[in-house]
Amino acid sequence: MQQQSGDQKLLKKQENSGNPSELRQKSRLEIAEEIRMKRRTLSGTCGVGVFAIAFIAIALAFATPSWLVSDNRITGAKLDKLGLWVHCFRSLPDVNDNSQRRFFVGCRWVYDPFTTGYDEIRGFLLPPFMIATHLGSGICGSLAVIIFASLGNRRGWMLETANNWFGWSFGIGCVGSVLLLVVATLFLTEAHVQVKKRRQFKESQTRFELNA
């Protein structure tokens, strides 16, 4: 018992025998390295800022009904403007009513449950490419704007295609999608820099321990 107690005291004495200044120096160096490791680089900071702008732009684009806009100078135009989720018509005839006795006027949510007959033309309002645009908006903004740009104003779907143009909502969606590609590049750069800094930190720790 006495020998074991003596060994424990000796071990404790050896642990406490280190130079306090060296220990403080090591602690300060480790803290400085950890702070430098946690600090974002310019690419990371820019990535966060651009991501915030892109998020706001895409949210506005997909929530506003100005992807396709009719020329206001044209009198008697049937389309006013449309978005992914809201369609605005000046006078849209019911495509299922051959006698043309029912018309839809104003802005409505595409899944409006209150307007009589609106659910019956949903197949006309949501052709396959619009559904693909909806899915693309949830998966990839770039895919959504490419699909809509290719098919959104084609003949045979929306009325009076010669009088329509892509609205500001679509433009913001394009800008937001491009910014997301920039964000991806910045964050990949930041990840590469952080991996390099982590490797340098481990190497500096190893050198310090060997020198100690």
PDB file of N, CA and C in Angstrom, residues 63-158:
ATOM      1  N   ALA A  63     -43.302  32.708 -55.918  1.00  0.00           N
ATOM      2  CA  ALA A  63     -44.520  33.096 -55.207  1.00  0.00           C
ATOM      3  C   ALA A  63     -45.317  34.159 -55.946  1.00  0.00           C
ATOM      4  N   THR A  64     -44.760  34.747 -56.994  1.00  0.00           N
ATOM      5  CA  THR A  64     -45.441  35.841 -57.693  1.00  0.00           C
ATOM      6  C   THR A  64     -45.921  35.389 -59.072  1.00  0.00           C
ATOM      7  N   PRO A  65     -47.039  35.956 -59.548  1.00  0.00           N
ATOM      8  CA  PRO A  65     -47.646  35.495 -60.813  1.00  0.00           C
ATOM      9  C   PRO A  65     -47.220  36.304 -62.026  1.00  0.00           C
ATOM     10  N   SER A  66     -45.941  36.459 -62.246  1.00  0.00           N
ATOM     11  CA  SER A  66     -45.492  37.242 -63.408  1.00  0.00           C
ATOM     12  C   SER A  66     -44.420  36.502 -64.186  1.00  0.00           C
ATOM     13  N   TRP A  67     -44.618  35.219 -64.385  1.00  0.00           N
ATOM     14  CA  TRP A  67     -43.687  34.462 -65.216  1.00  0.00           C
ATOM     15  C   TRP A  67     -43.962  34.732 -66.693  1.00  0.00           C
ATOM     16  N   LEU A  68     -45.239  34.789 -67.046  1.00  0.00           N
ATOM     17  CA  LEU A  68     -45.636  35.090 -68.421  1.00  0.00           C
ATOM     18  C   LEU A  68     -46.655  36.222 -68.356  1.00  0.00           C
ATOM     19  N   VAL A  69     -46.388  37.305 -69.085  1.00  0.00           N
ATOM     20  CA  VAL A  69     -47.212  38.512 -68.987  1.00  0.00           C
ATOM     21  C   VAL A  69     -47.696  38.902 -70.374  1.00  0.00           C
ATOM     22  N   SER A  70     -48.979  39.264 -70.444  1.00  0.00           N
ATOM     23  CA  SER A  70     -49.548  39.717 -71.713  1.00  0.00           C
ATOM     24  C   SER A  70     -49.272  41.205 -71.909  1.00  0.00           C
ATOM     25  N   ASP A  71     -49.180  41.608 -73.149  1.00  0.00           N
ATOM     26  CA  ASP A  71     -48.943  43.011 -73.484  1.00  0.00           C
ATOM     27  C   ASP A  71     -50.171  43.840 -73.100  1.00  0.00           C
ATOM     28  N   ASN A  72     -49.985  44.795 -72.210  1.00  0.00           N
ATOM     29  CA  ASN A  72     -51.102  45.620 -71.753  1.00  0.00           C
ATOM     30  C   ASN A  72     -51.660  46.518 -72.852  1.00  0.00           C
ATOM     31  N   ARG A  73     -50.896  46.729 -73.898  1.00  0.00           N
ATOM     32  CA  ARG A  73     -51.357  47.600 -74.979  1.00  0.00           C
ATOM     33  C   ARG A  73     -52.350  46.907 -75.900  1.00  0.00           C
ATOM     34  N   ILE A  74     -52.444  45.581 -75.769  1.00  0.00           N
ATOM     35  CA  ILE A  74     -53.353  44.822 -76.618  1.00  0.00           C
ATOM     36  C   ILE A  74     -54.737  44.810 -75.978  1.00  0.00           C
ATOM     37  N   THR A  75     -55.723  45.320 -76.693  1.00  0.00           N
ATOM     38  CA  THR A  75     -57.100  45.293 -76.180  1.00  0.00           C
ATOM     39  C   THR A  75     -57.746  43.954 -76.532  1.00  0.00           C
ATOM     40  N   GLY A  76     -58.527  43.459 -75.610  1.00  0.00           N
ATOM     41  CA  GLY A  76     -59.209  42.194 -75.832  1.00  0.00           C
ATOM     42  C   GLY A  76     -58.356  40.974 -75.559  1.00  0.00           C
ATOM     43  N   ALA A  77     -57.174  41.164 -74.972  1.00  0.00           N
ATOM     44  CA  ALA A  77     -56.319  40.013 -74.651  1.00  0.00           C
ATOM     45  C   ALA A  77     -56.977  39.173 -73.565  1.00  0.00           C
ATOM     46  N   LYS A  78     -56.858  37.881 -73.685  1.00  0.00           N
ATOM     47  CA  LYS A  78     -57.493  36.982 -72.719  1.00  0.00           C
ATOM     48  C   LYS A  78     -56.615  36.744 -71.494  1.00  0.00           C
ATOM     49  N   LEU A  79     -55.307  36.735 -71.688  1.00  0.00           N
ATOM     50  CA  LEU A  79     -54.376  36.509 -70.581  1.00  0.00           C
ATOM     51  C   LEU A  79     -53.930  37.839 -69.993  1.00  0.00           C
ATOM     52  N   ASP A  80     -53.842  37.893 -68.675  1.00  0.00           N
ATOM     53  CA  ASP A  80     -53.231  39.041 -68.003  1.00  0.00           C
ATOM     54  C   ASP A  80     -51.795  38.684 -67.618  1.00  0.00           C
ATOM     55  N   LYS A  81     -51.647  37.702 -66.740  1.00  0.00           N
ATOM     56  CA  LYS A  81     -50.327  37.212 -66.343  1.00  0.00           C
ATOM     57  C   LYS A  81     -50.518  35.872 -65.652  1.00  0.00           C
ATOM     58  N   LEU A  82     -49.449  35.113 -65.603  1.00  0.00           N
ATOM     59  CA  LEU A  82     -49.530  33.827 -64.904  1.00  0.00           C
ATOM     60  C   LEU A  82     -48.201  33.504 -64.252  1.00  0.00           C
ATOM     61  N   GLY A  83     -48.298  32.772 -63.161  1.00  0.00           N
ATOM     62  CA  GLY A  83     -47.124  32.272 -62.459  1.00  0.00           C
ATOM     63  C   GLY A  83     -47.214  30.768 -62.332  1.00  0.00           C
ATOM     64  N   LEU A  84     -46.431  30.219 -61.442  1.00  0.00           N
ATOM     65  CA  LEU A  84     -46.475  28.771 -61.257  1.00  0.00           C
ATOM     66  C   LEU A  84     -47.724  28.341 -60.512  1.00  0.00           C
ATOM     67  N   TRP A  85     -48.196  29.183 -59.591  1.00  0.00           N
ATOM     68  CA  TRP A  85     -49.299  28.778 -58.718  1.00  0.00           C
ATOM     69  C   TRP A  85     -50.541  29.644 -58.863  1.00  0.00           C
ATOM     70  N   VAL A  86     -50.418  30.805 -59.499  1.00  0.00           N
ATOM     71  CA  VAL A  86     -51.539  31.733 -59.665  1.00  0.00           C
ATOM     72  C   VAL A  86     -51.630  32.143 -61.130  1.00  0.00           C
ATOM     73  N   HIS A  87     -52.854  32.092 -61.667  1.00  0.00           N
ATOM     74  CA  HIS A  87     -53.104  32.514 -63.036  1.00  0.00           C
ATOM     75  C   HIS A  87     -54.076  33.687 -63.021  1.00  0.00           C
ATOM     76  N   CYS A  88     -53.792  34.701 -63.815  1.00  0.00           N
ATOM     77  CA  CYS A  88     -54.652  35.883 -63.902  1.00  0.00           C
ATOM     78  C   CYS A  88     -55.119  36.041 -65.353  1.00  0.00           C
ATOM     79  N   PHE A  89     -56.432  36.023 -65.539  1.00  0.00           N
ATOM     80  CA  PHE A  89     -57.006  36.141 -66.879  1.00  0.00           C
ATOM     81  C   PHE A  89     -57.926  37.352 -66.949  1.00  0.00           C
ATOM     82  N   ARG A  90     -57.937  37.971 -68.112  1.00  0.00           N
ATOM     83  CA  ARG A  90     -58.909  39.040 -68.358  1.00  0.00           C
ATOM     84  C   ARG A  90     -60.245  38.452 -68.785  1.00  0.00           C
ATOM     85  N   SER A  91     -60.163  37.411 -69.594  1.00  0.00           N
ATOM     86  CA  SER A  91     -61.386  36.736 -70.029  1.00  0.00           C
ATOM     87  C   SER A  91     -60.997  35.413 -70.674  1.00  0.00           C
ATOM     88  N   LEU A  92     -60.923  34.372 -69.857  1.00  0.00           N
ATOM     89  CA  LEU A  92     -60.538  33.052 -70.357  1.00  0.00           C
ATOM     90  C   LEU A  92     -61.789  32.214 -70.580  1.00  0.00           C
ATOM     91  N   PRO A  93     -62.082  31.819 -71.802  1.00  0.00           N
ATOM     92  CA  PRO A  93     -63.243  30.960 -72.032  1.00  0.00           C
ATOM     93  C   PRO A  93     -62.980  29.548 -71.527  1.00  0.00           C
ATOM     94  N   ASP A  94     -64.014  28.913 -71.047  1.00  0.00           N
ATOM     95  CA  ASP A  94     -63.911  27.533 -70.582  1.00  0.00           C
ATOM     96  C   ASP A  94     -63.603  26.647 -71.782  1.00  0.00           C
ATOM     97  N   VAL A  95     -62.460  25.985 -71.754  1.00  0.00           N
ATOM     98  CA  VAL A  95     -62.046  25.168 -72.900  1.00  0.00           C
ATOM     99  C   VAL A  95     -62.940  23.951 -73.081  1.00  0.00           C
ATOM    100  N   ASN A  96     -63.685  23.597 -72.034  1.00  0.00           N
ATOM    101  CA  ASN A  96     -64.574  22.436 -72.119  1.00  0.00           C
ATOM    102  C   ASN A  96     -66.000  22.819 -72.512  1.00  0.00           C
ATOM    103  N   ASP A  97     -66.267  24.106 -72.642  1.00  0.00           N
ATOM    104  CA  ASP A  97     -67.611  24.581 -72.966  1.00  0.00           C
ATOM    105  C   ASP A  97     -67.628  25.056 -74.420  1.00  0.00           C
ATOM    106  N   ASN A  98     -68.181  24.224 -75.287  1.00  0.00           N
ATOM    107  CA  ASN A  98     -68.197  24.560 -76.714  1.00  0.00           C
ATOM    108  C   ASN A  98     -69.084  25.757 -77.025  1.00  0.00           C
ATOM    109  N   SER A  99     -70.069  25.990 -76.182  1.00  0.00           N
ATOM    110  CA  SER A  99     -70.976  27.120 -76.429  1.00  0.00           C
ATOM    111  C   SER A  99     -70.393  28.446 -75.952  1.00  0.00           C
ATOM    112  N   GLN A 100     -69.237  28.400 -75.258  1.00  0.00           N
ATOM    113  CA  GLN A 100     -68.546  29.613 -74.792  1.00  0.00           C
ATOM    114  C   GLN A 100     -69.459  30.503 -73.948  1.00  0.00           C
ATOM    115  N   ARG A 101     -70.103  29.882 -72.970  1.00  0.00           N
ATOM    116  CA  ARG A 101     -70.979  30.648 -72.082  1.00  0.00           C
ATOM    117  C   ARG A 101     -70.320  30.966 -70.749  1.00  0.00           C
ATOM    118  N   ARG A 102     -69.174  30.361 -70.470  1.00  0.00           N
ATOM    119  CA  ARG A 102     -68.514  30.589 -69.182  1.00  0.00           C
ATOM    120  C   ARG A 102     -67.097  31.106 -69.419  1.00  0.00           C
ATOM    121  N   PHE A 103     -66.778  32.173 -68.696  1.00  0.00           N
ATOM    122  CA  PHE A 103     -65.459  32.798 -68.801  1.00  0.00           C
ATOM    123  C   PHE A 103     -64.895  32.985 -67.394  1.00  0.00           C
ATOM    124  N   PHE A 104     -63.580  32.932 -67.300  1.00  0.00           N
ATOM    125  CA  PHE A 104     -62.903  33.123 -66.016  1.00  0.00           C
ATOM    126  C   PHE A 104     -62.136  34.446 -66.062  1.00  0.00           C
ATOM    127  N   VAL A 105     -62.389  35.291 -65.066  1.00  0.00           N
ATOM    128  CA  VAL A 105     -61.799  36.624 -65.000  1.00  0.00           C
ATOM    129  C   VAL A 105     -61.143  36.805 -63.639  1.00  0.00           C
ATOM    130  N   GLY A 106     -59.960  37.416 -63.617  1.00  0.00           N
ATOM    131  CA  GLY A 106     -59.272  37.700 -62.364  1.00  0.00           C
ATOM    132  C   GLY A 106     -58.185  36.686 -62.054  1.00  0.00           C
ATOM    133  N   CYS A 107     -57.614  36.806 -60.866  1.00  0.00           N
ATOM    134  CA  CYS A 107     -56.503  35.948 -60.434  1.00  0.00           C
ATOM    135  C   CYS A 107     -57.026  34.843 -59.521  1.00  0.00           C
ATOM    136  N   ARG A 108     -56.561  33.641 -59.763  1.00  0.00           N
ATOM    137  CA  ARG A 108     -56.967  32.502 -58.947  1.00  0.00           C
ATOM    138  C   ARG A 108     -55.779  31.575 -58.734  1.00  0.00           C
ATOM    139  N   TRP A 109     -55.779  30.958 -57.562  1.00  0.00           N
ATOM    140  CA  TRP A 109     -54.841  29.875 -57.287  1.00  0.00           C
ATOM    141  C   TRP A 109     -55.180  28.721 -58.208  1.00  0.00           C
ATOM    142  N   VAL A 110     -54.174  28.052 -58.713  1.00  0.00           N
ATOM    143  CA  VAL A 110     -54.413  27.009 -59.704  1.00  0.00           C
ATOM    144  C   VAL A 110     -55.255  25.866 -59.136  1.00  0.00           C
ATOM    145  N   TYR A 111     -55.223  25.684 -57.811  1.00  0.00           N
ATOM    146  CA  TYR A 111     -56.041  24.645 -57.178  1.00  0.00           C
ATOM    147  C   TYR A 111     -57.243  25.257 -56.451  1.00  0.00           C
ATOM    148  N   ASP A 112     -57.755  26.364 -56.983  1.00  0.00           N
ATOM    149  CA  ASP A 112     -58.896  27.052 -56.380  1.00  0.00           C
ATOM    150  C   ASP A 112     -60.102  26.108 -56.277  1.00  0.00           C
ATOM    151  N   PRO A 113     -60.592  25.831 -55.045  1.00  0.00           N
ATOM    152  CA  PRO A 113     -61.718  24.901 -54.900  1.00  0.00           C
ATOM    153  C   PRO A 113     -63.084  25.593 -54.911  1.00  0.00           C
ATOM    154  N   PHE A 114     -63.100  26.913 -54.998  1.00  0.00           N
ATOM    155  CA  PHE A 114     -64.354  27.646 -54.827  1.00  0.00           C
ATOM    156  C   PHE A 114     -64.996  28.080 -56.143  1.00  0.00           C
ATOM    157  N   THR A 115     -64.208  28.298 -57.178  1.00  0.00           N
ATOM    158  CA  THR A 115     -64.757  28.766 -58.455  1.00  0.00           C
ATOM    159  C   THR A 115     -65.334  27.595 -59.236  1.00  0.00           C
ATOM    160  N   THR A 116     -66.600  27.699 -59.577  1.00  0.00           N
ATOM    161  CA  THR A 116     -67.275  26.626 -60.307  1.00  0.00           C
ATOM    162  C   THR A 116     -66.634  26.420 -61.678  1.00  0.00           C
ATOM    163  N   GLY A 117     -66.285  25.186 -61.969  1.00  0.00           N
ATOM    164  CA  GLY A 117     -65.731  24.833 -63.262  1.00  0.00           C
ATOM    165  C   GLY A 117     -64.236  25.023 -63.387  1.00  0.00           C
ATOM    166  N   TYR A 118     -63.607  25.657 -62.381  1.00  0.00           N
ATOM    167  CA  TYR A 118     -62.165  25.907 -62.497  1.00  0.00           C
ATOM    168  C   TYR A 118     -61.372  24.609 -62.392  1.00  0.00           C
ATOM    169  N   ASP A 119     -61.863  23.692 -61.580  1.00  0.00           N
ATOM    170  CA  ASP A 119     -61.163  22.410 -61.456  1.00  0.00           C
ATOM    171  C   ASP A 119     -61.265  21.590 -62.738  1.00  0.00           C
ATOM    172  N   GLU A 120     -62.281  21.884 -63.571  1.00  0.00           N
ATOM    173  CA  GLU A 120     -62.469  21.130 -64.802  1.00  0.00           C
ATOM    174  C   GLU A 120     -61.463  21.527 -65.881  1.00  0.00           C
ATOM    175  N   ILE A 121     -60.883  22.718 -65.772  1.00  0.00           N
ATOM    176  CA  ILE A 121     -59.879  23.147 -66.764  1.00  0.00           C
ATOM    177  C   ILE A 121     -58.462  23.045 -66.207  1.00  0.00           C
ATOM    178  N   ARG A 122     -58.325  22.370 -65.066  1.00  0.00           N
ATOM    179  CA  ARG A 122     -56.994  22.254 -64.456  1.00  0.00           C
ATOM    180  C   ARG A 122     -56.026  21.510 -65.373  1.00  0.00           C
ATOM    181  N   GLY A 123     -56.542  20.540 -66.119  1.00  0.00           N
ATOM    182  CA  GLY A 123     -55.683  19.836 -67.066  1.00  0.00           C
ATOM    183  C   GLY A 123     -55.138  20.758 -68.139  1.00  0.00           C
ATOM    184  N   PHE A 124     -55.929  21.777 -68.516  1.00  0.00           N
ATOM    185  CA  PHE A 124     -55.458  22.769 -69.485  1.00  0.00           C
ATOM    186  C   PHE A 124     -54.456  23.721 -68.841  1.00  0.00           C
ATOM    187  N   LEU A 125     -54.732  24.114 -67.588  1.00  0.00           N
ATOM    188  CA  LEU A 125     -53.854  25.056 -66.891  1.00  0.00           C
ATOM    189  C   LEU A 125     -52.536  24.425 -66.478  1.00  0.00           C
ATOM    190  N   LEU A 126     -52.542  23.118 -66.256  1.00  0.00           N
ATOM    191  CA  LEU A 126     -51.331  22.421 -65.805  1.00  0.00           C
ATOM    192  C   LEU A 126     -50.961  21.313 -66.779  1.00  0.00           C
ATOM    193  N   PRO A 127     -50.433  21.666 -67.939  1.00  0.00           N
ATOM    194  CA  PRO A 127     -49.925  20.631 -68.839  1.00  0.00           C
ATOM    195  C   PRO A 127     -48.688  19.969 -68.231  1.00  0.00           C
ATOM    196  N   PRO A 128     -48.231  18.874 -68.820  1.00  0.00           N
ATOM    197  CA  PRO A 128     -47.089  18.148 -68.227  1.00  0.00           C
ATOM    198  C   PRO A 128     -45.856  19.014 -67.980  1.00  0.00           C
ATOM    199  N   PHE A 129     -45.568  19.971 -68.876  1.00  0.00           N
ATOM    200  CA  PHE A 129     -44.354  20.768 -68.672  1.00  0.00           C
ATOM    201  C   PHE A 129     -44.492  21.689 -67.455  1.00  0.00           C
ATOM    202  N   MET A 130     -45.723  22.144 -67.129  1.00  0.00           N
ATOM    203  CA  MET A 130     -45.910  22.967 -65.939  1.00  0.00           C
ATOM    204  C   MET A 130     -45.713  22.137 -64.672  1.00  0.00           C
ATOM    205  N   ILE A 131     -46.189  20.904 -64.698  1.00  0.00           N
ATOM    206  CA  ILE A 131     -45.965  20.013 -63.551  1.00  0.00           C
ATOM    207  C   ILE A 131     -44.470  19.744 -63.390  1.00  0.00           C
ATOM    208  N   ALA A 132     -43.770  19.563 -64.520  1.00  0.00           N
ATOM    209  CA  ALA A 132     -42.315  19.382 -64.455  1.00  0.00           C
ATOM    210  C   ALA A 132     -41.636  20.633 -63.902  1.00  0.00           C
ATOM    211  N   THR A 133     -42.174  21.820 -64.233  1.00  0.00           N
ATOM    212  CA  THR A 133     -41.625  23.062 -63.683  1.00  0.00           C
ATOM    213  C   THR A 133     -41.832  23.121 -62.178  1.00  0.00           C
ATOM    214  N   HIS A 134     -43.015  22.696 -61.709  1.00  0.00           N
ATOM    215  CA  HIS A 134     -43.281  22.654 -60.266  1.00  0.00           C
ATOM    216  C   HIS A 134     -42.287  21.738 -59.564  1.00  0.00           C
ATOM    217  N   LEU A 135     -42.106  20.541 -60.135  1.00  0.00           N
ATOM    218  CA  LEU A 135     -41.159  19.602 -59.530  1.00  0.00           C
ATOM    219  C   LEU A 135     -39.743  20.166 -59.588  1.00  0.00           C
ATOM    220  N   GLY A 136     -39.403  20.790 -60.703  1.00  0.00           N
ATOM    221  CA  GLY A 136     -38.069  21.370 -60.833  1.00  0.00           C
ATOM    222  C   GLY A 136     -37.820  22.482 -59.845  1.00  0.00           C
ATOM    223  N   SER A 137     -38.876  23.248 -59.500  1.00  0.00           N
ATOM    224  CA  SER A 137     -38.705  24.332 -58.532  1.00  0.00           C
ATOM    225  C   SER A 137     -38.361  23.797 -57.159  1.00  0.00           C
ATOM    226  N   GLY A 138     -38.813  22.575 -56.851  1.00  0.00           N
ATOM    227  CA  GLY A 138     -38.482  21.983 -55.563  1.00  0.00           C
ATOM    228  C   GLY A 138     -37.159  21.251 -55.574  1.00  0.00           C
ATOM    229  N   ILE A 139     -36.690  20.868 -56.751  1.00  0.00           N
ATOM    230  CA  ILE A 139     -35.452  20.096 -56.865  1.00  0.00           C
ATOM    231  C   ILE A 139     -34.298  20.981 -57.335  1.00  0.00           C
ATOM    232  N   CYS A 140     -34.541  21.726 -58.383  1.00  0.00           N
ATOM    233  CA  CYS A 140     -33.459  22.521 -58.977  1.00  0.00           C
ATOM    234  C   CYS A 140     -34.061  23.723 -59.687  1.00  0.00           C
ATOM    235  N   GLY A 141     -33.749  24.911 -59.201  1.00  0.00           N
ATOM    236  CA  GLY A 141     -34.287  26.118 -59.804  1.00  0.00           C
ATOM    237  C   GLY A 141     -33.869  26.278 -61.252  1.00  0.00           C
ATOM    238  N   SER A 142     -32.641  25.899 -61.581  1.00  0.00           N
ATOM    239  CA  SER A 142     -32.164  26.015 -62.961  1.00  0.00           C
ATOM    240  C   SER A 142     -32.995  25.148 -63.894  1.00  0.00           C
ATOM    241  N   LEU A 143     -33.326  23.935 -63.448  1.00  0.00           N
ATOM    242  CA  LEU A 143     -34.154  23.046 -64.262  1.00  0.00           C
ATOM    243  C   LEU A 143     -35.525  23.660 -64.500  1.00  0.00           C
ATOM    244  N   ALA A 144     -36.096  24.286 -63.470  1.00  0.00           N
ATOM    245  CA  ALA A 144     -37.425  24.881 -63.586  1.00  0.00           C
ATOM    246  C   ALA A 144     -37.444  26.002 -64.620  1.00  0.00           C
ATOM    247  N   VAL A 145     -36.481  26.914 -64.555  1.00  0.00           N
ATOM    248  CA  VAL A 145     -36.501  28.051 -65.484  1.00  0.00           C
ATOM    249  C   VAL A 145     -36.184  27.608 -66.913  1.00  0.00           C
ATOM    250  N   ILE A 146     -35.370  26.570 -67.077  1.00  0.00           N
ATOM    251  CA  ILE A 146     -35.070  26.073 -68.422  1.00  0.00           C
ATOM    252  C   ILE A 146     -36.317  25.462 -69.050  1.00  0.00           C
ATOM    253  N   ILE A 147     -37.045  24.656 -68.270  1.00  0.00           N
ATOM    254  CA  ILE A 147     -38.269  24.033 -68.786  1.00  0.00           C
ATOM    255  C   ILE A 147     -39.286  25.096 -69.168  1.00  0.00           C
ATOM    256  N   PHE A 148     -39.487  26.072 -68.279  1.00  0.00           N
ATOM    257  CA  PHE A 148     -40.496  27.097 -68.555  1.00  0.00           C
ATOM    258  C   PHE A 148     -40.077  27.977 -69.726  1.00  0.00           C
ATOM    259  N   ALA A 149     -38.804  28.307 -69.827  1.00  0.00           N
ATOM    260  CA  ALA A 149     -38.335  29.126 -70.944  1.00  0.00           C
ATOM    261  C   ALA A 149     -38.534  28.415 -72.278  1.00  0.00           C
ATOM    262  N   SER A 150     -38.401  27.099 -72.277  1.00  0.00           N
ATOM    263  CA  SER A 150     -38.530  26.329 -73.514  1.00  0.00           C
ATOM    264  C   SER A 150     -39.983  26.142 -73.935  1.00  0.00           C
ATOM    265  N   LEU A 151     -40.883  25.977 -72.962  1.00  0.00           N
ATOM    266  CA  LEU A 151     -42.250  25.574 -73.289  1.00  0.00           C
ATOM    267  C   LEU A 151     -43.333  26.517 -72.786  1.00  0.00           C
ATOM    268  N   GLY A 152     -42.966  27.530 -71.991  1.00  0.00           N
ATOM    269  CA  GLY A 152     -43.984  28.356 -71.340  1.00  0.00           C
ATOM    270  C   GLY A 152     -44.808  29.209 -72.278  1.00  0.00           C
ATOM    271  N   ASN A 153     -44.247  29.603 -73.407  1.00  0.00           N
ATOM    272  CA  ASN A 153     -44.978  30.476 -74.336  1.00  0.00           C
ATOM    273  C   ASN A 153     -45.112  29.829 -75.708  1.00  0.00           C
ATOM    274  N   ARG A 154     -45.181  28.518 -75.720  1.00  0.00           N
ATOM    275  CA  ARG A 154     -45.279  27.815 -77.002  1.00  0.00           C
ATOM    276  C   ARG A 154     -46.707  27.904 -77.541  1.00  0.00           C
ATOM    277  N   ARG A 155     -46.821  27.722 -78.818  1.00  0.00           N
ATOM    278  CA  ARG A 155     -48.135  27.715 -79.452  1.00  0.00           C
ATOM    279  C   ARG A 155     -48.890  26.440 -79.066  1.00  0.00           C
ATOM    280  N   GLY A 156     -50.187  26.575 -78.939  1.00  0.00           N
ATOM    281  CA  GLY A 156     -51.003  25.417 -78.621  1.00  0.00           C
ATOM    282  C   GLY A 156     -51.338  25.290 -77.154  1.00  0.00           C
ATOM    283  N   TRP A 157     -50.706  26.122 -76.309  1.00  0.00           N
ATOM    284  CA  TRP A 157     -51.084  26.075 -74.883  1.00  0.00           C
ATOM    285  C   TRP A 157     -51.665  27.414 -74.465  1.00  0.00           C
ATOM    286  N   MET A 158     -50.829  28.395 -74.171  1.00  0.00           N
ATOM    287  CA  MET A 158     -51.345  29.666 -73.696  1.00  0.00           C
ATOM    288  C   MET A 158     -51.841  30.504 -74.873  1.00  0.00           C
TER     289      MET A 158
END
